[in-house]
Amino acid sequence: MLGPVAAGLWGAVLPAFGHLPAAGFEGPSLEAWERLFGWAGIWPASLLSVTTGFAATGLSLVIVTLITAGWWGTRPFAWLERALSPLLSVPHAAAAFGIAFLIAPSGWAMRLVSPWLTGMERPPDVLIVGDPWGAAMVAGLVAKEVPFLLLMTLAALGQVRARSSLFVARSMGYGRMSAWLKTVFPAIYAQIRLPVYVVLAYSMSVVDVALILGPSTPATLSVQIVRWMSDPDLAMRLVASAGALWQLALVIGALALWRLGEIVVARRGLVWAAGGSRAAWLESLRPPALGLASLSAILVLAGLAILALWSFAGIWRFPEALPDALTLRSWSRHSGGLGQALSDTAMIAILATALALVLTIGCLEAEFRRDRPIGRTGLWLLYLPLIVPQTAFLPGLQTLLLRVGADRGAGPVIAAHLVFVLPYVFLSLGDPWRAWDRRQAVAAATLGASPLRVLLGVRLPMLLRPVLVAGAIGMAVSVGQYLPTLLIGGGRVATLTTEAVALSSSGDRRAIGVFGIAQTLAALLPFALATIVPLVLWRHRRGLHG
């Protein structure tokens, strides 16, 4: 994990200081930095990146904390848990398109209330998608990051004594919310701190969601860096490299500020917990918490439904709530490009995920045999590509690949996807792997089985479902990768995600619907297989259904 990130950062440092011999620039020079800070939009773009990052992360964390505190163990919470896999599998770009189609002035939400309530026969002239404050972008990020943080929280719950802590606190007269916040949340947050940092870094540097829902004058800093990287003027690559390092500095500063906030909140929280206040008013937050969590899920699922409707829509004028007719014309018109993009997407996702599974199983098996679990340093290294902004090291990695002539074909793109797929596969498979009853291995060994045979003949079959789920998560991560495919592929590798995002400026809602739904199905199909395959293979072994 350290190698690609370090190589990418090194590849950004040299051009940022004017040294790019392949393009005819010999450093050192500060001209790129002068041009970067001479750009009129640098401070608004930087401020926008920071504010949207903090807003998306803070709102996501608050919603996940309140819904878990108020509803964990209840029937509504079980419904949200069941919706987690579909919500997690939806790529960010598809979710952003769906939300845009919902909340736009000519979107479905406005159509439902027009003209009978609003009196409007034409879409209102208001800027909702692409608003200058980034509110629509924050809404899109929150809708996707809430399921991720909720999944991390559920995994962390298995490592703390939540039920017993809650029982003791409630027996002392505390309400459900205050008992959770005072006794369980501190232990949970210690477990999910790294995922929260990942969400903050991602929200500050995301490109595809910013292109679809974010403002354009100026755009976020990450979007501007990608534009500079695509500029035909090679001198702009130097500016892009300087911008990438500036983006990294902003993320590091934001993480430091967040850490400072953690310390302040921890000290204030300690005083609050020791004070003995029952804080009964917190119970009134339960309904809003359920409403916000449900709203984030509804935004994504309703958005997908609208995407699907647009992909089959015939004539659909405003303010009609439904199209005049449903047709396969859009799917037929884009079948050629869709088939090529789908095959490239599947090939890259399958190979990157297969490599990630092999590496993960090898690491976990070595950890098991040596009885040495991964330490904090290893965990940080694992999260490193997710915490360092993609826009900070991918441009440098692209420059390095160009310099050594390794920028052709799908191989570099697969390797780049592997950098982001591996952490998710490792984190999703780690807990089930470590929870496996090692007495099974002892029993097999006493019968003469070698360690390799125990792994292949006992452990992997018993852990088939977690392995397939980890693979499905890896496939979904790969399908949703935009920037690694665009930069490392040099625009020559077209996946469903790059094609869908490229269509965002076209305004062709039917084409966006086709590619958005195809992208979602490509990510959702592995989750369906992960559920069905164990049921079929182990239909006569109910104990292995998991």
Coordinates of C-alpha atoms in Angstrom, one line a residue:
M1 CA 0.0 0.0 0.0
L2 CA 2.9 2.4 0.8
G3 CA 4.6 1.9 -2.6
P4 CA 2.0 3.3 -5.0
V5 CA 1.1 6.1 -2.7
A6 CA 4.8 7.1 -2.1
A7 CA 5.6 6.7 -5.8
G8 CA 2.6 8.8 -6.7
L9 CA 3.5 11.6 -4.3
W10 CA 7.1 11.6 -5.5
G11 CA 5.8 11.8 -9.0
A12 CA 3.8 14.9 -8.0
V13 CA 6.6 16.6 -6.0
L14 CA 9.1 16.9 -8.9
P15 CA 6.6 18.5 -11.5
A16 CA 5.2 20.8 -8.8
F17 CA 8.7 22.3 -8.5
G18 CA 9.1 22.6 -12.3
H19 CA 11.0 19.4 -13.0
L20 CA 9.3 17.4 -15.8
P21 CA 12.0 16.5 -18.4
A22 CA 9.6 14.4 -20.6
A23 CA 7.6 17.6 -21.3
G24 CA 10.7 19.8 -21.6
F25 CA 10.7 21.4 -18.2
E26 CA 13.8 21.5 -16.1
G27 CA 13.5 22.5 -12.5
P28 CA 13.7 23.6 -9.8
S29 CA 11.2 26.4 -10.2
L30 CA 8.3 27.9 -8.2
E31 CA 6.4 28.9 -11.3
A32 CA 3.7 26.2 -10.9
W33 CA 3.0 27.4 -7.4
E34 CA 2.8 31.0 -8.6
R35 CA 0.3 30.1 -11.3
L36 CA -1.7 27.9 -8.8
F37 CA -2.1 30.7 -6.3
G38 CA -2.5 33.3 -9.1
W39 CA -5.6 31.5 -10.2
A40 CA -8.6 33.5 -9.1
G41 CA -10.6 30.5 -7.9
I42 CA -8.0 28.9 -5.7
W43 CA -9.3 30.1 -2.3
P44 CA -13.1 29.6 -3.1
A45 CA -12.3 26.1 -4.5
S46 CA -10.2 25.3 -1.4
L47 CA -12.8 26.6 1.0
L48 CA -15.5 24.6 -0.9
S49 CA -13.5 21.4 -0.6
V50 CA -13.0 21.9 3.1
T51 CA -16.5 22.9 4.0
T52 CA -18.2 20.1 2.0
G53 CA -15.8 17.6 3.4
F54 CA -16.5 18.6 7.0
A55 CA -20.3 18.9 6.4
A56 CA -20.6 15.5 4.7
T57 CA -18.5 13.7 7.4
G58 CA -20.1 15.4 10.3
L59 CA -23.6 14.9 9.1
S60 CA -22.9 11.2 8.3
L61 CA -21.4 10.6 11.7
V62 CA -24.2 12.3 13.6
I63 CA -26.9 10.3 11.7
V64 CA -25.1 7.0 12.2
T65 CA -24.5 7.7 15.9
L66 CA -28.1 8.8 16.5
I67 CA -29.7 6.0 14.6
T68 CA -27.5 3.4 16.3
A69 CA -28.1 5.0 19.8
G70 CA -31.8 5.3 19.3
W71 CA -32.8 2.2 17.4
W72 CA -30.1 -0.5 17.6
G73 CA -31.7 -3.9 18.2
T74 CA -35.2 -2.8 17.1
R75 CA -37.2 -3.9 14.1
P76 CA -36.7 -0.6 12.1
F77 CA -33.0 -0.9 12.7
A78 CA -33.1 -4.5 11.3
W79 CA -34.8 -3.1 8.2
L80 CA -32.0 -0.6 7.7
E81 CA -29.5 -3.4 8.2
R82 CA -31.1 -5.4 5.4
A83 CA -30.9 -2.4 3.1
L84 CA -27.2 -2.0 3.8
S85 CA -25.8 -4.3 1.1
P86 CA -27.9 -2.8 -1.8
L87 CA -27.0 0.7 -0.6
L88 CA -23.3 -0.1 -0.3
S89 CA -23.2 -1.6 -3.7
V90 CA -24.6 1.5 -5.5
P91 CA -21.7 3.4 -7.0
H92 CA -21.3 7.0 -6.0
A93 CA -21.8 8.2 -9.5
A94 CA -25.0 6.3 -10.0
A95 CA -26.3 7.5 -6.6
A96 CA -25.4 11.1 -7.5
F97 CA -27.2 10.9 -10.9
G98 CA -30.3 9.5 -9.2
I99 CA -30.3 12.3 -6.6
A100 CA -29.8 14.9 -9.3
F101 CA -32.8 13.5 -11.2
L102 CA -34.9 13.7 -8.0
I103 CA -34.0 17.2 -6.8
A104 CA -33.3 19.2 -10.0
P105 CA -35.8 21.9 -10.9
S106 CA -37.2 19.6 -13.6
G107 CA -36.7 16.5 -11.4
W108 CA -39.2 14.0 -10.2
A109 CA -39.9 15.7 -6.9
M110 CA -40.9 18.9 -8.6
R111 CA -43.0 17.0 -11.2
L112 CA -45.0 15.3 -8.4
V113 CA -46.2 18.7 -7.0
S114 CA -46.6 20.5 -10.3
P115 CA -48.8 22.0 -11.5
W116 CA -51.6 21.1 -9.0
L117 CA -49.6 22.5 -6.0
T118 CA -47.0 24.9 -7.4
G119 CA -49.0 26.1 -10.5
M120 CA -45.8 25.7 -12.5
E121 CA -46.0 24.5 -16.1
R122 CA -42.2 25.0 -16.6
P123 CA -39.3 24.1 -14.3
P124 CA -38.5 26.9 -11.9
D125 CA -35.3 29.0 -12.6
V126 CA -33.5 28.1 -9.4
L127 CA -30.0 26.5 -9.0
I128 CA -30.4 23.3 -6.9
V129 CA -28.0 20.9 -8.5
G130 CA -24.6 22.6 -8.7
D131 CA -25.5 25.2 -6.1
P132 CA -22.5 27.5 -5.1
W133 CA -22.5 26.2 -1.5
G134 CA -22.2 22.5 -2.4
A135 CA -25.4 21.6 -0.5
A136 CA -26.5 19.1 -3.2
M137 CA -23.1 17.5 -3.2
V138 CA -23.1 17.2 0.5
A139 CA -26.5 15.5 0.3
G140 CA -25.2 13.0 -2.2
L141 CA -22.1 12.3 -0.1
V142 CA -24.1 11.8 3.1
A143 CA -26.5 9.4 1.3
K144 CA -23.6 7.2 0.4
E145 CA -21.4 7.6 3.5
V146 CA -24.1 6.8 6.0
P147 CA -24.3 3.1 4.9
F148 CA -20.5 2.8 5.0
L149 CA -20.2 4.3 8.5
L150 CA -23.1 2.2 9.7
L151 CA -21.5 -1.0 8.4
M152 CA -18.2 0.0 10.2
T153 CA -20.2 0.7 13.4
L154 CA -22.0 -2.7 13.2
A155 CA -18.6 -4.4 12.8
A156 CA -17.3 -2.4 15.8
L157 CA -20.2 -3.4 18.0
G158 CA -18.9 -7.0 18.0
Q159 CA -15.7 -5.8 19.6
V160 CA -17.3 -3.8 22.5
R161 CA -19.6 -4.9 25.3
A162 CA -22.5 -2.8 24.1
R163 CA -25.4 -4.7 25.5
S164 CA -24.0 -5.1 29.0
S165 CA -22.9 -1.4 29.1
L166 CA -26.4 -0.3 28.0
F167 CA -28.1 -2.6 30.6
V168 CA -26.0 -1.2 33.5
A169 CA -26.6 2.4 32.4
R170 CA -30.3 1.9 31.9
S171 CA -30.7 0.2 35.2
M172 CA -29.3 3.4 36.8
G173 CA -32.1 5.4 35.2
Y174 CA -30.5 6.7 32.0
G175 CA -32.6 6.8 28.9
R176 CA -31.7 4.8 25.8
M177 CA -30.0 7.7 24.0
S178 CA -28.0 9.1 26.9
A179 CA -27.0 5.6 28.0
W180 CA -25.6 4.8 24.6
L181 CA -23.8 8.2 24.2
K182 CA -22.2 7.9 27.6
T183 CA -21.2 4.3 27.8
V184 CA -21.0 2.8 24.2
F185 CA -20.2 5.6 21.8
P186 CA -16.7 6.3 23.2
A187 CA -15.7 2.7 22.7
I188 CA -17.4 2.6 19.2
Y189 CA -15.8 5.8 18.0
A190 CA -12.3 4.5 19.0
Q191 CA -13.0 1.5 16.6
I192 CA -14.4 3.6 13.7
R193 CA -11.9 6.5 13.9
L194 CA -10.0 5.4 10.8
P195 CA -13.1 4.9 8.6
V196 CA -14.3 8.4 9.7
Y197 CA -10.9 9.8 8.6
V198 CA -11.4 8.0 5.3
V199 CA -14.8 9.6 4.8
L200 CA -13.4 13.1 5.5
A201 CA -10.5 12.6 3.1
Y202 CA -12.8 11.2 0.4
S203 CA -15.4 13.9 0.8
M204 CA -12.8 16.6 0.4
S205 CA -11.3 15.2 -2.7
V206 CA -14.1 13.3 -4.5
V207 CA -14.3 14.0 -8.3
D208 CA -17.2 12.1 -9.8
V209 CA -19.8 13.2 -7.3
A210 CA -18.5 16.8 -7.5
L211 CA -18.8 16.8 -11.3
I212 CA -22.4 15.6 -11.1
L213 CA -23.8 17.5 -8.0
G214 CA -21.1 20.1 -7.2
P215 CA -20.7 23.7 -8.4
S216 CA -18.7 24.6 -11.5
T217 CA -17.7 28.2 -11.0
P218 CA -15.5 27.5 -9.3
A219 CA -15.5 23.8 -9.0
T220 CA -14.0 22.0 -6.1
L221 CA -10.2 21.8 -6.0
S222 CA -10.1 18.1 -7.0
V223 CA -12.2 18.7 -10.1
Q224 CA -10.0 21.6 -11.1
I225 CA -6.9 19.4 -10.7
V226 CA -8.3 16.9 -13.1
R227 CA -9.1 19.7 -15.6
W228 CA -5.5 20.9 -15.4
M229 CA -4.3 17.3 -15.9
S230 CA -6.4 17.0 -19.0
D231 CA -5.3 20.4 -20.4
P232 CA -3.4 20.1 -23.8
D233 CA -0.9 22.7 -22.5
L234 CA 1.7 20.5 -20.8
A235 CA 2.7 23.4 -18.5
M236 CA -0.7 22.9 -16.8
R237 CA 0.5 19.5 -15.6
L238 CA 3.0 21.3 -13.3
V239 CA 0.1 23.4 -12.0
A240 CA -1.9 20.2 -11.4
S241 CA 0.9 18.7 -9.5
A242 CA 1.2 21.8 -7.3
G243 CA -2.6 21.6 -6.8
A244 CA -2.3 18.0 -5.9
L245 CA 0.2 18.8 -3.1
W246 CA -2.0 21.7 -2.0
Q247 CA -5.0 19.3 -1.8
L248 CA -2.9 16.9 0.3
A249 CA -2.0 19.8 2.6
L250 CA -5.7 20.7 3.0
V251 CA -6.6 17.1 3.9
I252 CA -3.8 16.8 6.4
G253 CA -4.9 20.1 7.9
A254 CA -8.5 19.0 8.0
L255 CA -7.6 15.7 9.7
A256 CA -5.5 17.6 12.3
L257 CA -8.5 19.9 12.9
W258 CA -10.8 16.9 13.2
R259 CA -8.4 15.3 15.7
L260 CA -8.4 18.5 17.7
G261 CA -12.2 18.5 17.7
E262 CA -12.1 14.9 18.9
I263 CA -9.9 15.9 21.9
V264 CA -12.2 18.8 22.8
V265 CA -15.4 16.7 22.5
A266 CA -13.8 13.9 24.5
R267 CA -12.9 16.3 27.4
R268 CA -16.4 17.9 27.3
G269 CA -18.0 14.5 27.0
L270 CA -16.0 13.2 30.0
V271 CA -17.3 16.1 32.2
W272 CA -20.8 15.5 30.9
A273 CA -20.7 11.7 31.6
A274 CA -19.2 12.3 35.1
G275 CA -21.8 14.9 35.9
G276 CA -24.6 12.3 36.1
S277 CA -27.1 14.2 34.0
R278 CA -29.8 11.9 32.6
A279 CA -30.4 14.3 29.6
A280 CA -33.9 13.0 29.1
W281 CA -34.3 15.5 26.2
L282 CA -32.1 13.3 24.1
E283 CA -35.0 10.8 23.7
S284 CA -36.8 13.3 21.5
L285 CA -34.0 12.8 18.9
R286 CA -35.0 9.2 18.2
P287 CA -37.7 10.0 15.6
P288 CA -35.6 12.6 13.7
A289 CA -32.7 10.1 13.7
L290 CA -34.9 7.4 12.1
G291 CA -36.2 9.9 9.7
L292 CA -32.8 11.1 8.6
A293 CA -31.4 7.6 8.2
S294 CA -34.5 6.5 6.2
L295 CA -34.3 9.7 4.1
S296 CA -30.7 8.9 3.1
A297 CA -31.7 5.4 2.1
I298 CA -34.8 6.6 0.2
L299 CA -32.8 9.2 -1.7
V300 CA -30.5 6.6 -3.1
L301 CA -33.3 4.0 -3.8
A302 CA -35.7 6.5 -5.3
G303 CA -32.9 8.0 -7.4
L304 CA -32.2 4.6 -8.8
A305 CA -35.9 4.1 -9.6
I306 CA -35.9 7.4 -11.5
L307 CA -32.7 6.5 -13.4
A308 CA -34.4 3.2 -14.5
L309 CA -37.5 5.1 -15.5
W310 CA -35.5 7.6 -17.6
S311 CA -33.6 4.7 -19.3
F312 CA -36.9 3.3 -20.6
A313 CA -38.7 6.7 -21.1
G314 CA -40.2 7.8 -24.4
I315 CA -41.4 11.3 -24.5
W316 CA -41.4 12.8 -21.0
R317 CA -42.2 16.5 -20.7
F318 CA -42.4 18.7 -17.6
P319 CA -44.5 18.7 -15.5
E320 CA -45.7 15.1 -16.3
A321 CA -45.0 12.7 -13.4
L322 CA -44.6 9.7 -15.7
P323 CA -43.4 9.4 -19.4
D324 CA -45.9 9.0 -22.2
A325 CA -44.5 5.5 -23.1
L326 CA -41.8 3.0 -22.1
T327 CA -39.4 1.9 -24.8
L328 CA -36.1 0.0 -25.3
R329 CA -34.9 2.6 -27.8
S330 CA -32.3 4.1 -25.4
W331 CA -30.9 0.7 -24.5
S332 CA -30.8 -0.2 -28.2
R333 CA -29.1 3.1 -29.2
H334 CA -26.3 2.7 -26.7
S335 CA -25.9 -1.1 -26.8
G336 CA -22.6 -1.0 -28.7
G337 CA -20.8 1.4 -26.3
L338 CA -22.5 -0.2 -23.3
G339 CA -21.3 -3.7 -24.2
Q340 CA -17.7 -2.6 -24.6
A341 CA -17.8 -0.6 -21.4
L342 CA -19.4 -3.5 -19.6
S343 CA -16.8 -6.0 -20.7
D344 CA -13.9 -3.7 -19.7
T345 CA -15.6 -3.0 -16.4
A346 CA -16.1 -6.7 -15.6
M347 CA -12.6 -7.7 -16.7
I348 CA -10.9 -5.0 -14.6
A349 CA -13.2 -5.6 -11.6
I350 CA -12.8 -9.4 -11.7
L351 CA -9.0 -9.4 -12.0
A352 CA -8.5 -6.7 -9.4
T353 CA -10.8 -8.4 -6.9
A354 CA -9.3 -11.9 -7.5
L355 CA -5.8 -10.5 -6.8
A356 CA -7.1 -8.7 -3.7
L357 CA -8.7 -11.9 -2.5
V358 CA -5.5 -13.9 -3.0
L359 CA -3.4 -11.3 -1.2
T360 CA -5.9 -10.9 1.6
I361 CA -6.3 -14.7 2.2
G362 CA -2.5 -15.1 2.1
C363 CA -2.1 -12.3 4.7
L364 CA -4.8 -13.6 7.0
E365 CA -3.6 -17.2 6.8
A366 CA -0.1 -16.1 7.7
E367 CA -1.6 -14.0 10.6
F368 CA -3.5 -17.1 11.7
R369 CA -0.5 -19.5 11.6
R370 CA 1.9 -17.1 13.3
D371 CA -0.8 -16.0 15.8
R372 CA 0.1 -12.4 15.2
P373 CA -2.8 -10.1 14.4
I374 CA -2.3 -7.0 12.4
G375 CA -1.1 -4.1 14.5
R376 CA -2.1 -0.4 14.5
T377 CA 0.8 0.4 12.1
G378 CA -0.4 -2.2 9.7
L379 CA -3.9 -0.9 9.9
W380 CA -2.8 2.6 9.1
L381 CA -0.8 1.3 6.1
L382 CA -3.9 -0.6 4.9
Y383 CA -6.0 2.6 5.1
L384 CA -3.3 4.8 3.6
P385 CA -4.6 4.8 0.0
L386 CA -8.0 5.7 1.3
I387 CA -6.9 8.5 3.5
V388 CA -4.4 10.1 1.1
P389 CA -6.6 11.9 -1.5
Q390 CA -6.7 10.2 -4.9
T391 CA -6.0 13.6 -6.5
A392 CA -2.8 13.9 -4.5
F393 CA -1.0 10.8 -5.7
L394 CA -2.7 9.5 -8.8
P395 CA -1.5 12.4 -11.1
G396 CA 2.0 11.7 -9.9
L397 CA 1.6 8.0 -10.5
Q398 CA 0.3 8.7 -14.0
T399 CA 3.4 10.9 -14.6
L400 CA 5.7 8.1 -13.4
L401 CA 4.0 5.5 -15.6
L402 CA 4.3 7.8 -18.6
R403 CA 8.0 8.3 -17.8
V404 CA 8.7 4.5 -17.7
G405 CA 6.4 3.7 -20.6
A406 CA 4.0 1.6 -18.6
D407 CA 0.9 3.6 -19.4
R408 CA -0.6 1.3 -22.0
G409 CA -3.5 -1.2 -21.8
A410 CA -5.6 -2.3 -18.9
G411 CA -2.8 -3.7 -16.7
P412 CA -1.9 -0.4 -15.0
V413 CA -5.6 0.3 -14.5
I414 CA -6.1 -3.1 -12.8
A415 CA -3.1 -2.4 -10.6
A416 CA -4.5 1.0 -9.7
H417 CA -7.9 -0.5 -8.8
L418 CA -6.1 -3.1 -6.7
V419 CA -4.7 -0.3 -4.5
F420 CA -8.3 0.7 -3.6
V421 CA -10.0 -2.7 -3.7
L422 CA -7.5 -4.5 -1.4
P423 CA -8.2 -2.4 1.8
Y424 CA -12.0 -3.0 1.5
V425 CA -11.6 -6.7 0.9
F426 CA -9.2 -7.1 3.8
L427 CA -11.4 -5.2 6.2
S428 CA -14.5 -7.1 5.2
L429 CA -13.0 -10.5 5.4
G430 CA -10.7 -10.0 8.4
D431 CA -13.3 -10.3 11.2
P432 CA -15.0 -13.5 9.8
W433 CA -11.6 -15.1 9.2
R434 CA -10.4 -14.4 12.7
A435 CA -13.7 -15.5 14.3
W436 CA -13.4 -19.0 12.7
D437 CA -13.2 -21.7 15.3
R438 CA -9.5 -22.9 15.2
R439 CA -10.5 -26.2 16.7
Q440 CA -11.6 -27.2 13.2
A441 CA -8.0 -26.8 12.1
V442 CA -6.7 -28.8 15.1
A443 CA -9.2 -31.6 14.3
A444 CA -8.2 -31.8 10.7
A445 CA -4.5 -31.7 11.6
T446 CA -4.9 -34.7 14.0
L447 CA -6.3 -36.6 11.0
G448 CA -3.1 -35.9 9.0
A449 CA -4.1 -32.9 7.0
S450 CA -1.4 -30.4 6.1
P451 CA -1.9 -26.7 6.7
L452 CA -2.5 -26.1 3.0
R453 CA -5.1 -28.9 2.9
V454 CA -6.8 -27.5 6.0
L455 CA -7.0 -24.1 4.3
L456 CA -8.4 -25.4 1.0
G457 CA -10.5 -28.3 2.2
V458 CA -11.9 -27.0 5.5
R459 CA -11.5 -23.3 6.1
L460 CA -12.3 -21.9 2.7
P461 CA -15.4 -24.0 2.2
M462 CA -16.7 -23.0 5.6
L463 CA -16.0 -19.4 5.0
L464 CA -17.3 -19.4 1.4
R465 CA -20.0 -16.8 2.1
P466 CA -17.7 -14.2 3.8
V467 CA -15.2 -14.7 1.0
L468 CA -17.9 -14.1 -1.6
V469 CA -19.2 -11.1 0.2
A470 CA -15.7 -9.7 0.4
G471 CA -15.3 -10.3 -3.3
A472 CA -18.7 -8.6 -4.0
I473 CA -17.5 -5.5 -2.0
G474 CA -14.3 -5.5 -3.9
M475 CA -16.2 -5.7 -7.2
A476 CA -18.4 -2.8 -6.2
V477 CA -15.4 -0.7 -5.2
S478 CA -13.7 -1.4 -8.6
V479 CA -16.9 -0.7 -10.6
G480 CA -17.2 2.7 -8.9
Q481 CA -13.6 3.8 -9.5
Y482 CA -13.6 6.9 -11.6
L483 CA -10.3 8.8 -11.2
P484 CA -7.9 5.8 -11.2
T485 CA -9.5 4.6 -14.5
L486 CA -9.5 8.1 -16.0
L487 CA -5.9 9.1 -15.1
I488 CA -4.0 5.8 -15.1
G489 CA -5.9 4.6 -18.2
G490 CA -5.2 8.0 -19.9
G491 CA -8.7 8.1 -21.3
R492 CA -8.1 5.0 -23.4
V493 CA -9.9 2.6 -21.0
A494 CA -13.6 3.2 -20.9
T495 CA -15.7 1.7 -18.0
L496 CA -19.3 2.1 -17.2
T497 CA -18.3 4.7 -14.6
T498 CA -16.1 6.9 -16.8
E499 CA -18.8 6.7 -19.6
A500 CA -21.6 7.7 -17.2
V501 CA -19.7 10.6 -15.7
A502 CA -18.7 11.8 -19.2
L503 CA -22.4 11.9 -20.1
S504 CA -23.1 14.2 -17.1
S505 CA -22.4 17.3 -19.2
S506 CA -24.5 16.1 -22.1
G507 CA -27.9 16.5 -20.4
D508 CA -29.1 13.3 -22.1
R509 CA -31.0 11.8 -19.2
R510 CA -31.9 8.7 -21.1
A511 CA -28.3 7.9 -21.9
I512 CA -27.3 8.7 -18.3
G513 CA -30.1 6.4 -17.1
V514 CA -28.9 3.5 -19.3
F515 CA -25.3 3.8 -18.1
G516 CA -26.2 4.5 -14.5
I517 CA -28.5 1.5 -14.2
A518 CA -25.9 -0.8 -16.0
Q519 CA -23.3 0.5 -13.5
T520 CA -25.5 -0.3 -10.6
L521 CA -26.4 -3.8 -11.8
A522 CA -22.7 -4.5 -12.4
A523 CA -22.0 -3.7 -8.8
L524 CA -25.2 -5.4 -7.4
L525 CA -24.9 -8.7 -9.3
P526 CA -21.9 -10.0 -7.2
F527 CA -23.8 -9.4 -4.0
A528 CA -26.7 -11.5 -5.4
L529 CA -24.3 -14.2 -6.3
A530 CA -22.7 -14.1 -2.8
T531 CA -26.1 -14.8 -1.4
I532 CA -27.2 -17.5 -3.9
V533 CA -24.1 -19.5 -4.5
P534 CA -23.6 -20.7 -0.8
L535 CA -27.3 -21.6 -0.7
V536 CA -27.0 -23.8 -3.8
L537 CA -23.6 -25.4 -3.1
W538 CA -24.4 -26.1 0.6
R539 CA -28.1 -26.9 0.1
H540 CA -27.6 -30.2 2.0
R541 CA -25.4 -28.6 4.7
R542 CA -27.6 -26.1 6.6
G543 CA -24.9 -25.4 9.1
L544 CA -22.8 -23.8 6.4
H545 CA -25.4 -21.3 5.3
G546 CA -24.0 -18.7 7.7

